[in-house]
Coordinates of C-alpha atoms and ligand atoms in Angstrom, one line a residue:
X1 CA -84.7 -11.3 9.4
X2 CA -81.4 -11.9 8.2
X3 CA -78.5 -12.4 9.8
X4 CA -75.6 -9.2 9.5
X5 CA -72.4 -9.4 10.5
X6 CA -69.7 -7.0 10.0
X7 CA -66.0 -8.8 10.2
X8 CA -62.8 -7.6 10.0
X9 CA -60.0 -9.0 7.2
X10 CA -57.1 -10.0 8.0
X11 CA -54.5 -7.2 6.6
X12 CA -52.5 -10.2 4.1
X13 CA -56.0 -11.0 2.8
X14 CA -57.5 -8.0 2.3
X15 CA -56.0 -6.9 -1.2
X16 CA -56.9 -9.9 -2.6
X17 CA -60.8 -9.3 -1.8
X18 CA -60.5 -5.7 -2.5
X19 CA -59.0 -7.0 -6.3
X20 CA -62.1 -9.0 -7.0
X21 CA -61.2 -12.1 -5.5
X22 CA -64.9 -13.5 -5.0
X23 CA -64.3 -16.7 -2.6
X24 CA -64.5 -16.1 0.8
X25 CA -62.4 -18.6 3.7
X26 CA -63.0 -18.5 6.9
X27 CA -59.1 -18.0 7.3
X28 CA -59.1 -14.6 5.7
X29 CA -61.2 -13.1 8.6
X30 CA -59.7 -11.8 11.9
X31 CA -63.1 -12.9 14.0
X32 CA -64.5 -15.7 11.9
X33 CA -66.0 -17.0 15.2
X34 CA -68.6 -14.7 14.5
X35 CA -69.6 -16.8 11.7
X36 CA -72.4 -19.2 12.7
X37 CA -75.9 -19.2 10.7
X38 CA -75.5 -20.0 6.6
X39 CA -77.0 -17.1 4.3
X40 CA -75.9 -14.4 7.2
X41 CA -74.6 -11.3 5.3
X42 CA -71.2 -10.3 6.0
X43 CA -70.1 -7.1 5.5
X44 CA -66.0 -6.6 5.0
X45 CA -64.1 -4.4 6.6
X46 CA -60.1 -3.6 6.7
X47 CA -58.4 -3.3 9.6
X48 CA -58.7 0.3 9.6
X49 CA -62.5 -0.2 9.5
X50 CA -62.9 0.7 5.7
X51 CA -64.8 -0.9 4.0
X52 CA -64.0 -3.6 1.4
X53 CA -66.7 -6.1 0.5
X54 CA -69.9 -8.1 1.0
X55 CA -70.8 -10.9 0.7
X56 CA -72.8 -14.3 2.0
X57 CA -71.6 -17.5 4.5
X58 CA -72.3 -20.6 2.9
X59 CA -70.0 -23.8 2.7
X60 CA -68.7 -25.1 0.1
X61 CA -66.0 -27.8 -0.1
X62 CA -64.3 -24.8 -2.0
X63 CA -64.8 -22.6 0.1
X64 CA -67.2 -20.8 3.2
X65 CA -69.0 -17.9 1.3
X66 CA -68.7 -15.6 -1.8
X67 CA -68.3 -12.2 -1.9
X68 CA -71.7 -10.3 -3.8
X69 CA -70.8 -6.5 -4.1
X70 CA -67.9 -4.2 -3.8
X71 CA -70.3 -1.1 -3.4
X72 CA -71.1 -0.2 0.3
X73 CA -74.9 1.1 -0.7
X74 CA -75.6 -1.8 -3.2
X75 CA -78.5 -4.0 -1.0
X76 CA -78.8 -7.4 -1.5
X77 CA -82.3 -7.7 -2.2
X78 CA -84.6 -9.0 -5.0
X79 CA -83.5 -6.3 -7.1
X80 CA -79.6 -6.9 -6.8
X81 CA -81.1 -10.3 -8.2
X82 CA -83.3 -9.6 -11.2
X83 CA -80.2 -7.5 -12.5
X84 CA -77.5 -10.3 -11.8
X85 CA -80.1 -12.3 -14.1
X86 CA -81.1 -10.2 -16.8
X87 CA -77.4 -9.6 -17.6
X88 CA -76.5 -13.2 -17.5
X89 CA -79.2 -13.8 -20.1
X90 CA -78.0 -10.8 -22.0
X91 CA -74.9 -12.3 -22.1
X92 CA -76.1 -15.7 -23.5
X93 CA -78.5 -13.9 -26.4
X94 CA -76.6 -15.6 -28.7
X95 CA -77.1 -18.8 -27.5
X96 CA -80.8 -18.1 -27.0
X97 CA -81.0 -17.6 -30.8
X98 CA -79.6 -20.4 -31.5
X99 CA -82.4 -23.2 -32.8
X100 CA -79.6 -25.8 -33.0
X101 CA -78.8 -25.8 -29.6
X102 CA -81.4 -25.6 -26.6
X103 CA -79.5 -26.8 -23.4
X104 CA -76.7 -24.4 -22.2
X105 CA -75.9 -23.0 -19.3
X106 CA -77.7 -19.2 -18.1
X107 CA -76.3 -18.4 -14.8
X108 CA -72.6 -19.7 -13.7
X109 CA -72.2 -19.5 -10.1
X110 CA -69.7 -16.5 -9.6
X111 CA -68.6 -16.1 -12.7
X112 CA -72.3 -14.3 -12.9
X113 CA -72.0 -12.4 -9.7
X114 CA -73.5 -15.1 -7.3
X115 CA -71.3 -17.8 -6.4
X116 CA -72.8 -21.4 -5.2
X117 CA -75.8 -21.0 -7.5
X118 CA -75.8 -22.0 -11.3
X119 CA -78.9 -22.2 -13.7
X120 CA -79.0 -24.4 -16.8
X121 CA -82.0 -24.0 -19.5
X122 CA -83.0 -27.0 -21.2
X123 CA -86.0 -26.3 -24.0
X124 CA -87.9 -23.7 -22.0
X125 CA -87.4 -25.4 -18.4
X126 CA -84.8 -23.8 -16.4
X127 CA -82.8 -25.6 -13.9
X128 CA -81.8 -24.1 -10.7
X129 CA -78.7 -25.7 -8.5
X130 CA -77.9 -24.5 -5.3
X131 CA -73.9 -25.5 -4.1
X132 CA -74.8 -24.3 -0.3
X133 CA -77.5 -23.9 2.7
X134 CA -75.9 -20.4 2.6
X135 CA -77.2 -19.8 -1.1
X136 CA -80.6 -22.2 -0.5
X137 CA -81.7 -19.5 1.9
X138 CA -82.2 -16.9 -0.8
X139 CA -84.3 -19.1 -2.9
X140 CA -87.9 -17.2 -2.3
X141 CA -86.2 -14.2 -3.5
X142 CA -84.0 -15.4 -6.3
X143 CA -87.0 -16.9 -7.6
X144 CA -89.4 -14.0 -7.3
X145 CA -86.0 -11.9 -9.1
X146 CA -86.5 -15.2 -11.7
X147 CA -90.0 -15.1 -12.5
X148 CA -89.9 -11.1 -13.1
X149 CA -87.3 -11.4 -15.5
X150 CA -87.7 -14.6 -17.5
X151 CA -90.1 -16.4 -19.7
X152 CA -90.2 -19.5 -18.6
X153 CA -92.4 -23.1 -18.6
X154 CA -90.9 -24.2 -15.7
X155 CA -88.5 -25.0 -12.8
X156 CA -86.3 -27.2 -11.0
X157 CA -83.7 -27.9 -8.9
X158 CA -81.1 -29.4 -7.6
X159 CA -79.6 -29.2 -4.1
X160 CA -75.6 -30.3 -4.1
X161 CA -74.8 -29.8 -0.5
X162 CA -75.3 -32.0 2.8
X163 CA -79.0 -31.8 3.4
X164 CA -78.4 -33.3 6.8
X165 CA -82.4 -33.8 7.6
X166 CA -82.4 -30.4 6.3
X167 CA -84.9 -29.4 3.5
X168 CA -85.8 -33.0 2.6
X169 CA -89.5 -31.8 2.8
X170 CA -89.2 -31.4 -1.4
X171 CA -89.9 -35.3 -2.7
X172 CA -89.4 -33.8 -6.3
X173 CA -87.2 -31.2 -7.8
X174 CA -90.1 -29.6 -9.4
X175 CA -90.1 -26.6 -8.3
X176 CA -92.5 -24.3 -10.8
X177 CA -94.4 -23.4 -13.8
X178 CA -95.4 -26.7 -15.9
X179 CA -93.7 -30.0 -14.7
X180 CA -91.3 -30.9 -18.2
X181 CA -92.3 -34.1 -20.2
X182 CA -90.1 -36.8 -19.0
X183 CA -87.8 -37.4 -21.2
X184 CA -87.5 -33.8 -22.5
X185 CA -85.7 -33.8 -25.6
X186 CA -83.5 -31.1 -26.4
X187 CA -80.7 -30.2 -29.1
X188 CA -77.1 -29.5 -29.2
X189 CA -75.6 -28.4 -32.3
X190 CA -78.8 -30.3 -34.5
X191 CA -78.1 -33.4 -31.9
X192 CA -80.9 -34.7 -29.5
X193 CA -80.4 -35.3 -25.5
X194 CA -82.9 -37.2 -23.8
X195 CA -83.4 -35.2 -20.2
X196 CA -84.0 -36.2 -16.8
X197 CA -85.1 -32.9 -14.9
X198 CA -86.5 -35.1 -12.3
X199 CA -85.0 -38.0 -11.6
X200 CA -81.9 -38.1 -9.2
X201 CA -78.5 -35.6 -8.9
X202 CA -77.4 -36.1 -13.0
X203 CA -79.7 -35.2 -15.7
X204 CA -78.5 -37.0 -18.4
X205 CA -75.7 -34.2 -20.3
X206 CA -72.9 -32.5 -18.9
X207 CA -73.4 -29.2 -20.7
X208 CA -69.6 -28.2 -20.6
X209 CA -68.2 -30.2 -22.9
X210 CA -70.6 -29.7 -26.1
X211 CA -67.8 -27.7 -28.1
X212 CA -65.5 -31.1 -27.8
X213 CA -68.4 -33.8 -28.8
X214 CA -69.0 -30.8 -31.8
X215 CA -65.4 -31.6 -32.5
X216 CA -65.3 -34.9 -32.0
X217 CA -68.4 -35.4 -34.4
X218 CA -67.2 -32.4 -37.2
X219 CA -63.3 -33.1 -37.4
X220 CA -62.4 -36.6 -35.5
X221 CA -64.5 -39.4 -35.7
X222 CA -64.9 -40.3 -39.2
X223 CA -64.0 -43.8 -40.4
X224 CA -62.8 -44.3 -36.4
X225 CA -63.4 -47.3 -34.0
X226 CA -63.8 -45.2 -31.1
X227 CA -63.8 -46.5 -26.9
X228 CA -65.5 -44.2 -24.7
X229 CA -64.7 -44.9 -21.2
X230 CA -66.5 -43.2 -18.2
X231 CA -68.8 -42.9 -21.0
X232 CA -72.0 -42.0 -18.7
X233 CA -75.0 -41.6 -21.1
X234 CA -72.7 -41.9 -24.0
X235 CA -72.7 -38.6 -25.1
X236 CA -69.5 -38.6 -27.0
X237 CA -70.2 -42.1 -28.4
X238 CA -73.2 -40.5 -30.1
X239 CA -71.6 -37.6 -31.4
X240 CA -68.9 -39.9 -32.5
X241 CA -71.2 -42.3 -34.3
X242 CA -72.9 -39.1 -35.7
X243 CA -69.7 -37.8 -37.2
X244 CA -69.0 -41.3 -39.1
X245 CA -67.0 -43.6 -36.7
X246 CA -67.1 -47.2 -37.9
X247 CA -68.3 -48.1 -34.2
X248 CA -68.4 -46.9 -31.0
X249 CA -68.1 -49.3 -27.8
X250 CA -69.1 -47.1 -24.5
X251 CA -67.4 -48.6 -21.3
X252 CA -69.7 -47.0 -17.6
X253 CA -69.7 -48.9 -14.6
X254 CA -73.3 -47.9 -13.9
X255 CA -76.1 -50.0 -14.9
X256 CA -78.4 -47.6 -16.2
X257 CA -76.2 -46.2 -18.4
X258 CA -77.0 -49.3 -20.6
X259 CA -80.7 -48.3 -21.5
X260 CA -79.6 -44.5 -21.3
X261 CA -77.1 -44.7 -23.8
X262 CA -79.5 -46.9 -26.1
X263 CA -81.9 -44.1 -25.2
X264 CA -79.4 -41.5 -27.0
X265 CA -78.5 -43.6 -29.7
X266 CA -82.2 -44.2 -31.0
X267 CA -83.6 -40.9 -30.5
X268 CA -80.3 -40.1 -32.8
X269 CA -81.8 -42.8 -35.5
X270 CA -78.3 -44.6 -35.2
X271 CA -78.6 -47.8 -35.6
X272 CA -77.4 -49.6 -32.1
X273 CA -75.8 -52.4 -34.6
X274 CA -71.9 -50.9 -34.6
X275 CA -72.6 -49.4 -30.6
X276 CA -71.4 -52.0 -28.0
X277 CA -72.1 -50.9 -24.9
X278 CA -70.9 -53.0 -22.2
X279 CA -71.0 -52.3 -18.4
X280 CA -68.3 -52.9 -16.0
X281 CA -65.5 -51.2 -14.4
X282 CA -63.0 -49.4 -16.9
X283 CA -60.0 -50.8 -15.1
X284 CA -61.1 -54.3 -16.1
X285 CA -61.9 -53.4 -19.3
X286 CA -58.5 -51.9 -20.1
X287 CA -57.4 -55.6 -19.1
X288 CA -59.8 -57.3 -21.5
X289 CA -58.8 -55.2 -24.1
X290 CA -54.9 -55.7 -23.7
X291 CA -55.2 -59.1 -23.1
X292 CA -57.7 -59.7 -26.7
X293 CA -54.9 -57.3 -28.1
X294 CA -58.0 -54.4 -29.4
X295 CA -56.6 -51.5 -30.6
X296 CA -58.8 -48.2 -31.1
X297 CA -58.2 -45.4 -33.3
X298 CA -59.7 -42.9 -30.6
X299 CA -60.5 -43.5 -27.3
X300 CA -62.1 -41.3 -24.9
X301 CA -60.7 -40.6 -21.1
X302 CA -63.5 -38.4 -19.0
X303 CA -63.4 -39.7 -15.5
X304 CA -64.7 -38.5 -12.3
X305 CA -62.5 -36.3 -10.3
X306 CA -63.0 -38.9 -7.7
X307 CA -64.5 -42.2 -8.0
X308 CA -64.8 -45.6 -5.9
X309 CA -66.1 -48.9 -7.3
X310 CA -65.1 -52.3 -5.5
X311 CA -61.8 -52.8 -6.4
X312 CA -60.5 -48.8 -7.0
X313 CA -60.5 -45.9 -5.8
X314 CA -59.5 -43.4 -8.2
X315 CA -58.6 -39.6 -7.8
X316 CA -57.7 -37.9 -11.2
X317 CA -55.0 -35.7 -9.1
X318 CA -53.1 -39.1 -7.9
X319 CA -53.7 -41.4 -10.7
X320 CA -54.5 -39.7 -13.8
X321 CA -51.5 -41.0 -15.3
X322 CA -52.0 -44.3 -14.7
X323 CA -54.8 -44.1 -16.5
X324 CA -53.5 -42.8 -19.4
X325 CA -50.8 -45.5 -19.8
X326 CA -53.3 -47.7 -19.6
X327 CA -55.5 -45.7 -22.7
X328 CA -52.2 -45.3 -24.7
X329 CA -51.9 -49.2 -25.0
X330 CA -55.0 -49.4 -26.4
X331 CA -54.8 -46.5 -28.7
X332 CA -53.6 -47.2 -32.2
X333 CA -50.5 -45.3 -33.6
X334 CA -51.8 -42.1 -34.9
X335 CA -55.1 -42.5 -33.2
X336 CA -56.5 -40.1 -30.7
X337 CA -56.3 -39.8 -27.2
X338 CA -59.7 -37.1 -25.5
X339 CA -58.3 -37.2 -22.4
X340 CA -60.4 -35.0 -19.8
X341 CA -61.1 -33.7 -16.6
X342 CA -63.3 -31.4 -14.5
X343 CA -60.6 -31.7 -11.7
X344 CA -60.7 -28.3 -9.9
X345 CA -57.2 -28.8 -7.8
X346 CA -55.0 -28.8 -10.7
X347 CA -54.1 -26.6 -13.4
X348 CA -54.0 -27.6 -17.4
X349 CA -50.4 -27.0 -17.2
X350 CA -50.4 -30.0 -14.4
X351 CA -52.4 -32.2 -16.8
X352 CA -50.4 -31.4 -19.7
X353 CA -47.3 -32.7 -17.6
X354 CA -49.6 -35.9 -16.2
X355 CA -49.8 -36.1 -19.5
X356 CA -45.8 -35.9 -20.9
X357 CA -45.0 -38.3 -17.8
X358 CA -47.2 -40.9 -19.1
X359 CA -46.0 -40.9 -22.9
X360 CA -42.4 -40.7 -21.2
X361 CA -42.6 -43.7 -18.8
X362 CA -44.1 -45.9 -22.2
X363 CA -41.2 -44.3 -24.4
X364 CA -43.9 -43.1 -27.0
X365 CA -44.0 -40.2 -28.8
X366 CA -47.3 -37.9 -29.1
X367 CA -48.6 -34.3 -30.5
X368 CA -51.0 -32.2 -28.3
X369 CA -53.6 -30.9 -31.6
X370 CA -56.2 -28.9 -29.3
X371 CA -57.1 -28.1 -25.7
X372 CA -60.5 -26.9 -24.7
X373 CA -61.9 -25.8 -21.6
X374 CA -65.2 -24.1 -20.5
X375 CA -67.5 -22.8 -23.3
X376 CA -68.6 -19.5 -22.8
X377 CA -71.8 -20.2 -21.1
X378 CA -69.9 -21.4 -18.6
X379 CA -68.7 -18.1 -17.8
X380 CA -65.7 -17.8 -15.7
X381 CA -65.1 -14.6 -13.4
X382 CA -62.0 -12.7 -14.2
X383 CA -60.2 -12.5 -11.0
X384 CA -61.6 -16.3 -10.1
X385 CA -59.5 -18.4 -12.9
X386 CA -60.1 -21.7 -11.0
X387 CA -63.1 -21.3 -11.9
X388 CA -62.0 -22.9 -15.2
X389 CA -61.9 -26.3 -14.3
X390 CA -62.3 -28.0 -17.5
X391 CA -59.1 -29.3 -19.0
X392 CA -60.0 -31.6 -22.2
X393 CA -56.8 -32.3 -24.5
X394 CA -56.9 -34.0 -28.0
X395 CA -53.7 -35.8 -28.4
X396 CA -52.2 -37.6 -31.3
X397 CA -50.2 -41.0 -30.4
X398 CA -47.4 -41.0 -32.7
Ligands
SAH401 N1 -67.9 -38.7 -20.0 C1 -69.3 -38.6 -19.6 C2 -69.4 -38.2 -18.1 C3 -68.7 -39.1 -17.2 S1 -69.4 -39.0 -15.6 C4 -70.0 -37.6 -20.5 O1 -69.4 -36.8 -21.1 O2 -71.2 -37.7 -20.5 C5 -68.5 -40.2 -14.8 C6 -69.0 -41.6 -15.1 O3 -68.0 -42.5 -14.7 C7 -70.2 -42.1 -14.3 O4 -71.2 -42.4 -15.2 C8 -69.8 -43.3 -13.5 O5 -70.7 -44.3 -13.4 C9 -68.6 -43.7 -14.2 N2 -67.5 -44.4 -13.5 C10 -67.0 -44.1 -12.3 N3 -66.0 -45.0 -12.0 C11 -66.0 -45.9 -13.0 C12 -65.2 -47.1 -13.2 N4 -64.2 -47.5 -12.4 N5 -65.4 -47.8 -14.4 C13 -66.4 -47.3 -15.2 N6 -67.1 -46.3 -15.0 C14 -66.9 -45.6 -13.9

């Protein structure tokens, strides 16, 4: 059976949850020592005994649960789940009909009604990642909800919290249905991805920035010699070279994203002759690159949020600017600067004055053309606008 636990909100908190706010902290509770198994139900009260909310405990490094219903006599039960599901597919029909592009996002963590779970579909196969032990201990039921409601070949996952000799029983992530070829190919905007389902945390594509390698491909990279740093599996190198750049030279500390961004290349039909792809820390790169005097007329900034590699640790909060200086000597006048992030703790106006500081300190001028963040599959709840953690500007160096 479940754990139930009915707790009491602290009165300067309560408005907040009662407005939608769907992320719980421990903080907001007058009796949070109640708390103790993950996946226990909490049921919300005021201090008057009304009642607010409910919702699970699960931690997050966001946050310790999310709230799953403001309506007292709504159970959380398979049902609650087959209808979070079917409207979160309703909501992506379009995308669904779309034969251009088979990998997007179907279920976005809170911003679908269940925070700490999201679910991405790749050509038929859905995967399934769960953010807490809290979340993980609805799986039999969110699956059975799954399975009723969806057509599918088959399943995986991915568990992103602290297993801790928890749950390591699964050797695979496969989790149902027909295990996926491996590589599956799928397609974004008439592009190919080569997919990993099962083979470590990544999978090969970050889903959430397909509308900037569309524009990267459609409006920017003609004619360009274009540096992708942080550059992964190269995803914007390929969209790049897709979209006419002269070349395309992909910067990734990680070894394997040598033969993975070869992979995405060729299964592109671009020829790898105008691609370098060199490994080795971006930091010492930038050096290189000042020091042979190359100049690009588009470079690409997407780094981690937090990274360590020998020499550096970098956290896009702290040092973001740095990093741009270090882009903006590279970047030829009137080139283009993609500088990203998927840095949750601060807001795009932040980065848009990370980014003024760094122009500023080099006494160069620049134009912000666009700013993107989430697409719409990446659906973002109303009262949860943090939620939105993409910031990706295209900025002209003048
Ligand atoms: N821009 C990519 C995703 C980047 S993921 C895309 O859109 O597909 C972050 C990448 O940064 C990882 O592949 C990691 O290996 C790389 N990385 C982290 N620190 C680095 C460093 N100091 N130098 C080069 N690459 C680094």
């Amino acid at each position: 059976m479940r754990n139930e636990i009915d707790l009491i909100l602290k009165p300067e908190f309560t408005q907040q949850i009662q407005n939608g706010y769907p992320l719980l902290m421990k903080e907001y509770f007058q009796d949070w020592n109640k708390l103790k198994e993950e996946g226990s139900l909490l049921h919300l009260y005021d201090n008057k005994k009304r009642f607010i909310a409910k919702g699970y405990y699960g931690l997050q490094n966001k946050g310790h649960g999310w709230i799953l219903s403001q309506n007292e006599d709504e159970t959380i039960d398979s049902e609650f789940f087959v209808r979070k599901i079917k409207e979160a597919i309703a909501y992506r029909k379009d995308f669904f009909a779309d034969t251009q592009t088979t990998a997007f996002r179907v279920f976005n963590g809170e911003g679908d009604g269940i925070g700490g779970l999201s679910i991405d579909y790749f050509e038929g196969y859905y995967l399934f990642t769960w953010y807490s032990i809290g979340i993980y201990t609805f799986k039999e039921s969110i699956l059975e909800a799954f399975k009723q409601s969806v057509d599918f070949k088959g399943i995986y996952q991915k568990k992103r919290f602290n297993t801790k000799g928890m749950y390591l029983d699964d050797k695979s992530d496969f989790v149902s249905g027909q295990e996926a070829p491996q590589p599956l190919h799928v397609k974004e905007n008439g592009a190919n991805f080569a997919i990993y389902l099962d083979d470590g945390a990544m999978v090969g594509v970050f889903l959430d920035q397909r509308e900037v390698r569309k524009a990267i491909r459609d409006k920017y990279a003609k004619g360009k010699t274009v540096l992708n740093t942080f550059s992964y599996t190269g995803a914007f190198s390929v969209f790049a070279a897709l979209g006419g750049a002269k070349s395309t030279t992909s910067v990734d500390l990680a070894k394997r994203s040598l033969p993975k961004t070869q992979e995405q290349f060729c299964i592109n039909n671009i020829d790898l002759k105008n691609q370098n792809i060199i490994v080795e820390d971006v930091f010492l790169y930038f050096k290189y690159a000042v020091r042979k005097k190359l100049l690009f007329d588009m470079v690409v900034v997407d780094p981690p949020s937090f990274a360590r590699s020998k020499k550096h640790t970098f956290s896009a909060n702290r040092d973001y600017v740095k990093l741009l200086k270090e882009v903006i000597q590279i970047t030829n006048k009137d080139g283009i600067i993609v500088a990203s992030t998927n840095a949750a703790n601060f807001s795009m106006m932040t980065f848009g004055r990370f980014i003024d500081k760094a122009f500023k300190d080099l006494k160069t001028k620049y134009k912000v053309l666009k700013r993107y963040s989430l697409p719409k599959d990446f659906r973002v709840a109303e009262k949860f606008q943090e939620g939105n953690y993409l910031k990706v500007v295209f900025i002209k160096k003048l």
